CSV table of C-alpha atoms in Angstrom, one decimal:
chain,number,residue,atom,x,y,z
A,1,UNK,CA,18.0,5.2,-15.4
A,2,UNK,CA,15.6,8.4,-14.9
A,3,UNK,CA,15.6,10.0,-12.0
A,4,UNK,CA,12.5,10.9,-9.6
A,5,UNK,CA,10.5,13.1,-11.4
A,6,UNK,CA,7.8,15.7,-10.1
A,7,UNK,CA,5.0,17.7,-11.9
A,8,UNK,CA,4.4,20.7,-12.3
A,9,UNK,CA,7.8,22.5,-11.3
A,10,UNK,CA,5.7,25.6,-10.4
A,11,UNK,CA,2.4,26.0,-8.9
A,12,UNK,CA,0.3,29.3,-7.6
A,13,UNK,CA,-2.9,29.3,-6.3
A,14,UNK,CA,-5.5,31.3,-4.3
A,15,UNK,CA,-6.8,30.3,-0.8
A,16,UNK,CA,-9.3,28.0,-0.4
A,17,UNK,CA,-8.5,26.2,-3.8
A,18,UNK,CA,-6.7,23.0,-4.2
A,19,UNK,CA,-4.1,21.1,-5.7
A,20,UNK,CA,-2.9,18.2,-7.2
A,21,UNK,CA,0.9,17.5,-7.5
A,22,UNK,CA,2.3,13.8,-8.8
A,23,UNK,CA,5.5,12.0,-8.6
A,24,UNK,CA,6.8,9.5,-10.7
A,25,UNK,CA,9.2,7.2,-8.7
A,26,UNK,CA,12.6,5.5,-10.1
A,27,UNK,CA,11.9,2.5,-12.7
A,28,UNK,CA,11.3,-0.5,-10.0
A,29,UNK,CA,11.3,2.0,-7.1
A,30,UNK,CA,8.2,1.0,-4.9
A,31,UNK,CA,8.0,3.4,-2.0
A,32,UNK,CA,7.4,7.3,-2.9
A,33,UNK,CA,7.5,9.7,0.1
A,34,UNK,CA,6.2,13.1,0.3
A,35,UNK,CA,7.5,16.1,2.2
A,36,UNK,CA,7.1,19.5,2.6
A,37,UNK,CA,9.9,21.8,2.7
A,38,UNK,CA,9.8,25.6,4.0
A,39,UNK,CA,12.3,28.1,5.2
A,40,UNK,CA,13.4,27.3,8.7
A,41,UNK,CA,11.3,24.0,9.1
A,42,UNK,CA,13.7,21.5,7.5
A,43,UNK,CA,12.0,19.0,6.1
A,44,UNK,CA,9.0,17.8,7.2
A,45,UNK,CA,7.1,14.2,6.3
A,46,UNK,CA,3.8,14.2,4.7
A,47,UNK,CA,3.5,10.6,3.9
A,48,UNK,CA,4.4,7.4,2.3
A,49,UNK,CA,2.9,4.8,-0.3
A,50,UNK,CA,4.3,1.4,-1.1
A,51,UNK,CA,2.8,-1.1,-3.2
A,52,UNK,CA,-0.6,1.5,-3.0
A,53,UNK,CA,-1.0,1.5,0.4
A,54,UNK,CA,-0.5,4.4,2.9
A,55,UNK,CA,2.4,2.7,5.2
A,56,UNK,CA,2.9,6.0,6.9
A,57,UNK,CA,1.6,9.2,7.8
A,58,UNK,CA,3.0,12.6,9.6
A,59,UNK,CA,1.0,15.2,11.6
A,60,UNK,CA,-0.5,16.8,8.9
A,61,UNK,CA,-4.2,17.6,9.2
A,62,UNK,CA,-6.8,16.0,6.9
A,63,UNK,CA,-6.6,18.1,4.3
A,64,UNK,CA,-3.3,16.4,2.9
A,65,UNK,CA,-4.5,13.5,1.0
A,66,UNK,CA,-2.2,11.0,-1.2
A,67,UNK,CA,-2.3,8.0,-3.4
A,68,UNK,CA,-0.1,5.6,-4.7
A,69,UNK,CA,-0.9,4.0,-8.3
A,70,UNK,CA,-0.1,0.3,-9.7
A,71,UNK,CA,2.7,1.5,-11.7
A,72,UNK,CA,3.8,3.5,-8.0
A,73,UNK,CA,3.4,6.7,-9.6
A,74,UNK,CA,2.0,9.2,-6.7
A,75,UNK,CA,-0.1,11.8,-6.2
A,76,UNK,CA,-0.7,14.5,-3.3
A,77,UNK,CA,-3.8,16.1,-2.9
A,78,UNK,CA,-4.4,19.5,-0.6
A,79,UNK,CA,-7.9,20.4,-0.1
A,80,UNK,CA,-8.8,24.2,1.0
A,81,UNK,CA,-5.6,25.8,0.7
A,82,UNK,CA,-3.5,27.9,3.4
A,83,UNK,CA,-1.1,30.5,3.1
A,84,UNK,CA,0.7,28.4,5.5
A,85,UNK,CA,0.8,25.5,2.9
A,86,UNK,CA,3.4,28.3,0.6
A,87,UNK,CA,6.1,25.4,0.4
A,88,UNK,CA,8.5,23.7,-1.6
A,89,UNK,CA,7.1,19.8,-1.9
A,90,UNK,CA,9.4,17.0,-2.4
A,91,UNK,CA,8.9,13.6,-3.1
A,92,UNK,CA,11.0,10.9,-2.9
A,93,UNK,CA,11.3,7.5,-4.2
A,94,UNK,CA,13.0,4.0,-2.9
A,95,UNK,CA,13.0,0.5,-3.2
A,96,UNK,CA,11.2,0.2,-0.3
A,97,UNK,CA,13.4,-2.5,1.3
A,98,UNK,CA,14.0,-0.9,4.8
A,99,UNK,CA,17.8,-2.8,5.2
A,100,UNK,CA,19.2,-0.8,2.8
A,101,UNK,CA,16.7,1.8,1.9
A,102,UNK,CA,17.5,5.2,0.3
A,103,UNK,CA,15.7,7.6,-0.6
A,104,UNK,CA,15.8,9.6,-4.0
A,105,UNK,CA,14.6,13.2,-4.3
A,106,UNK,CA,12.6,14.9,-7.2
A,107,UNK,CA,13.0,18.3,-8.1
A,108,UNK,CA,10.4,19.7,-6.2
A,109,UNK,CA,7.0,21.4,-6.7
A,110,UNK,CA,7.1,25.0,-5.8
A,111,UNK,CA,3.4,26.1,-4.5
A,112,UNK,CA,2.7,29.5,-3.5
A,113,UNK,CA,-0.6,30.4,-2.0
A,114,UNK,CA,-1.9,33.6,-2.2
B,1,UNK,CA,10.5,10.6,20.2
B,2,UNK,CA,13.4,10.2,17.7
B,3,UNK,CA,15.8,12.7,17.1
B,4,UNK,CA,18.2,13.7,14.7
B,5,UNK,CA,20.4,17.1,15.7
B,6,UNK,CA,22.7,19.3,13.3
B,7,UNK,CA,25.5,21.7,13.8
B,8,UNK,CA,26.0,24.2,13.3
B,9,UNK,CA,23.0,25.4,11.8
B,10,UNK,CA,25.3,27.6,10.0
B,11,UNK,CA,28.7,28.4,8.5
B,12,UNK,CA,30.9,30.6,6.7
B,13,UNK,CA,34.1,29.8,5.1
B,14,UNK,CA,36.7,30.9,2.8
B,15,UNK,CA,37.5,28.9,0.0
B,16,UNK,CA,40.3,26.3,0.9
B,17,UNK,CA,39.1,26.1,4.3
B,18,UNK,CA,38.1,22.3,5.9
B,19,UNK,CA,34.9,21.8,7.4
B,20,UNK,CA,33.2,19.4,9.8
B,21,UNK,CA,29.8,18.9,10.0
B,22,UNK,CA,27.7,17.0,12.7
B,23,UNK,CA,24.9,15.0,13.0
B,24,UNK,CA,23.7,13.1,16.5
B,25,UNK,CA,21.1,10.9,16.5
B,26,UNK,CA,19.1,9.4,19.6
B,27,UNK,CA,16.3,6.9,17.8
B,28,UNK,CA,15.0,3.7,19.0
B,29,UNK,CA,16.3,1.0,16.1
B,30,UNK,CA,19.1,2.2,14.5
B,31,UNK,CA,19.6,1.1,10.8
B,32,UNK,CA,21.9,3.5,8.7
B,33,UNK,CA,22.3,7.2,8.0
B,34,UNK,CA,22.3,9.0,5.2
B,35,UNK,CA,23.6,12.6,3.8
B,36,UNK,CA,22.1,14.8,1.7
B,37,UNK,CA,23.2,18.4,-0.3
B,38,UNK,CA,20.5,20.7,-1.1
B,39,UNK,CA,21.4,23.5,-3.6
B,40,UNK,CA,18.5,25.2,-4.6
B,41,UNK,CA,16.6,22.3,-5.5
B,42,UNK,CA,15.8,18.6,-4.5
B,43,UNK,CA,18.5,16.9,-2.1
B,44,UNK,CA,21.3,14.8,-4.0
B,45,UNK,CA,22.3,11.8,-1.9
B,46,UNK,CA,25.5,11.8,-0.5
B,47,UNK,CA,26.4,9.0,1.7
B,48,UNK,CA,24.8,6.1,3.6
B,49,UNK,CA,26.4,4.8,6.6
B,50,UNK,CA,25.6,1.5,8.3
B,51,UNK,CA,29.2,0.7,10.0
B,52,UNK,CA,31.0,2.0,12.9
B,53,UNK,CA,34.4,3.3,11.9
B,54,UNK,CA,34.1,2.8,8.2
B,55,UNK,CA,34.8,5.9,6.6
B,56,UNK,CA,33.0,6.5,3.3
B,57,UNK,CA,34.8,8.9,1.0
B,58,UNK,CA,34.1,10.2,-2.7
B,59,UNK,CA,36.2,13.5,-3.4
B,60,UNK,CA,37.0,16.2,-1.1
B,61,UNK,CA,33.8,14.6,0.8
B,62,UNK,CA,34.1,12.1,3.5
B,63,UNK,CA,31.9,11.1,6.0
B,64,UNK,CA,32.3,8.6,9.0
B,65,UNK,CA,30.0,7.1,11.3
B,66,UNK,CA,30.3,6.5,15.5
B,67,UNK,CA,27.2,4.1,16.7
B,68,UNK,CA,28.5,3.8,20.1
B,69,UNK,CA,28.7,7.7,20.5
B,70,UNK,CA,25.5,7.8,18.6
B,71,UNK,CA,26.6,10.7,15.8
B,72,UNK,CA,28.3,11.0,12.4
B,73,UNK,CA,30.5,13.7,10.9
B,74,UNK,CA,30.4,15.4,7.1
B,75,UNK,CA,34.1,16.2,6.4
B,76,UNK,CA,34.8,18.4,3.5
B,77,UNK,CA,38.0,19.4,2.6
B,78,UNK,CA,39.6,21.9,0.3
B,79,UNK,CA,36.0,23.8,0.2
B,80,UNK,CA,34.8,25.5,-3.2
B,81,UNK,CA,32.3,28.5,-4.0
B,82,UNK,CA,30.4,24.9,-5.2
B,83,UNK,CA,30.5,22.9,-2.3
B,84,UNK,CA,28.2,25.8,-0.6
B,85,UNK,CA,24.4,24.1,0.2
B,86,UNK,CA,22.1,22.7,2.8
B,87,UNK,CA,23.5,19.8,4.5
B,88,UNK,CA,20.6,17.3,5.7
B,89,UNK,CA,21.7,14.3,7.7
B,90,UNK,CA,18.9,11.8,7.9
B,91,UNK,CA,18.1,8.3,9.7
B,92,UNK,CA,16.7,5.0,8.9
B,93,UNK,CA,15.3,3.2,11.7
B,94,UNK,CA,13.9,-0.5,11.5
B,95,UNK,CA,9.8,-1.4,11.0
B,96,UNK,CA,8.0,0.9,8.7
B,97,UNK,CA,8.5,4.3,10.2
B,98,UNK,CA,9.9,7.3,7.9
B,99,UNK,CA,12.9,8.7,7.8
B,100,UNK,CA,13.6,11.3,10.9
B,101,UNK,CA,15.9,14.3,9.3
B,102,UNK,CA,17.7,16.7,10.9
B,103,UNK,CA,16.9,20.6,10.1
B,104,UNK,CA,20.0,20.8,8.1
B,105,UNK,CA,23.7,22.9,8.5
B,106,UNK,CA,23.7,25.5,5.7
B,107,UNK,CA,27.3,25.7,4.4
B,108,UNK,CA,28.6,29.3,2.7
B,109,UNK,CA,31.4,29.2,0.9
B,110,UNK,CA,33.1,32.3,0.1
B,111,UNK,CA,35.8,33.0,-2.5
């Protein structure tokens, strides 16, 4: 079974552009997360999609958009980019059943802003 | 506001060595708990941990969970230049609400 699998693996910008980053969940995997990973912050949650629809969101200003597609392939979306958005962005896949629910990890998409 | 709380943040150890690793929790509807390894790259699951007292064990890795004391422990024993990572504990709480992780113990191993 593939894994979680994120595109692109590498990403540089310039402030003030923006940014598309998608995430293709585990085969029958319904629930993608997003998070956003930077030295000394741990890792902190952007959103979630299941079945399409945003079921949660962290406090990330508006700027941080997502969507979930029918085959539950996801994709972020940063508007007017920050040097503060420089991160490492993960996304995560599960089956969305919250008894037993555990989440999968891509490899990442490495953004830099400059 | 939930909480999930690591330690150390930190640790160096000699190759050989055992370690213990904590994670407490304090969150409203307690489901399970999970472990994580970051190398460089995404997190590999570890471990998920419903049961009290039920130690979960695959290698030199071994993790147990305490829901009355409200923390688990990562025990690793033997350590290798390998084993050396981010730690991430993380928790599943009931009703739709993410996952709250912890900020991680970073584990240096050194030969």
């Amino acid at each position: 079974k593939a894994g979680v699998t994120q595109t692109p693996r590498y990403l540089i910008k310039t402030r003030g552009q923006q940014v598309t980053l998608s995430c293709s969940p585990i085969s029958g995997h319904r629930s993608v997360s997003w998070y956003q990973q930077t030295p000394g912050q741990g890792l902190q949650f952007l959103f979630e999609y299941f079945s399409e629809t945003q079921r949660n969101k962290g406090n990330f200003p508006g700027r941080f958009s997502g969507r979930q597609f029918s085959n539950s392939r996801s994709e972020m979306n940063v508007s007017t980019l920050e040097l503060g958005d420089s991160a490492l962005y993960l996304c995560a896949s599960s089956s969305g059943d919250r008894v037993t629910d555990t989440q999968y990890f891509g490899p990442g998409t490495r953004l830099t802003v400059l | 506001e939930d909480k999930v709380v690591q330690s150390p943040l930190s640790l160096v150890v000699h190759e050989g060595d055992t370690v213990t690793l904590n994670c407490s929790y304090e969150v409203t509807n307690f489901r399970s708990l999970l472990w994580y390894k970051q190398e460089k790259k995404a997190p590999t699951f570890l471990f998920m941990l419903t049961s009290s007292g039920i130690e979960k064990k695959s290698g030199r890795l071994s993790s147990i969970l305490d829901k009355k004391e409200l923390f688990s422990i990562l025990n690793i024993t033997a350590t290798q230049t390998g084993d050396s990572a981010v730690y991430l504990c993380a928790v599943v709480v009931s009703g739709n609400t993410p996952l709250v992780f912890g900020k991680g113990t970073r584990l240096s191993v050194i030969a």
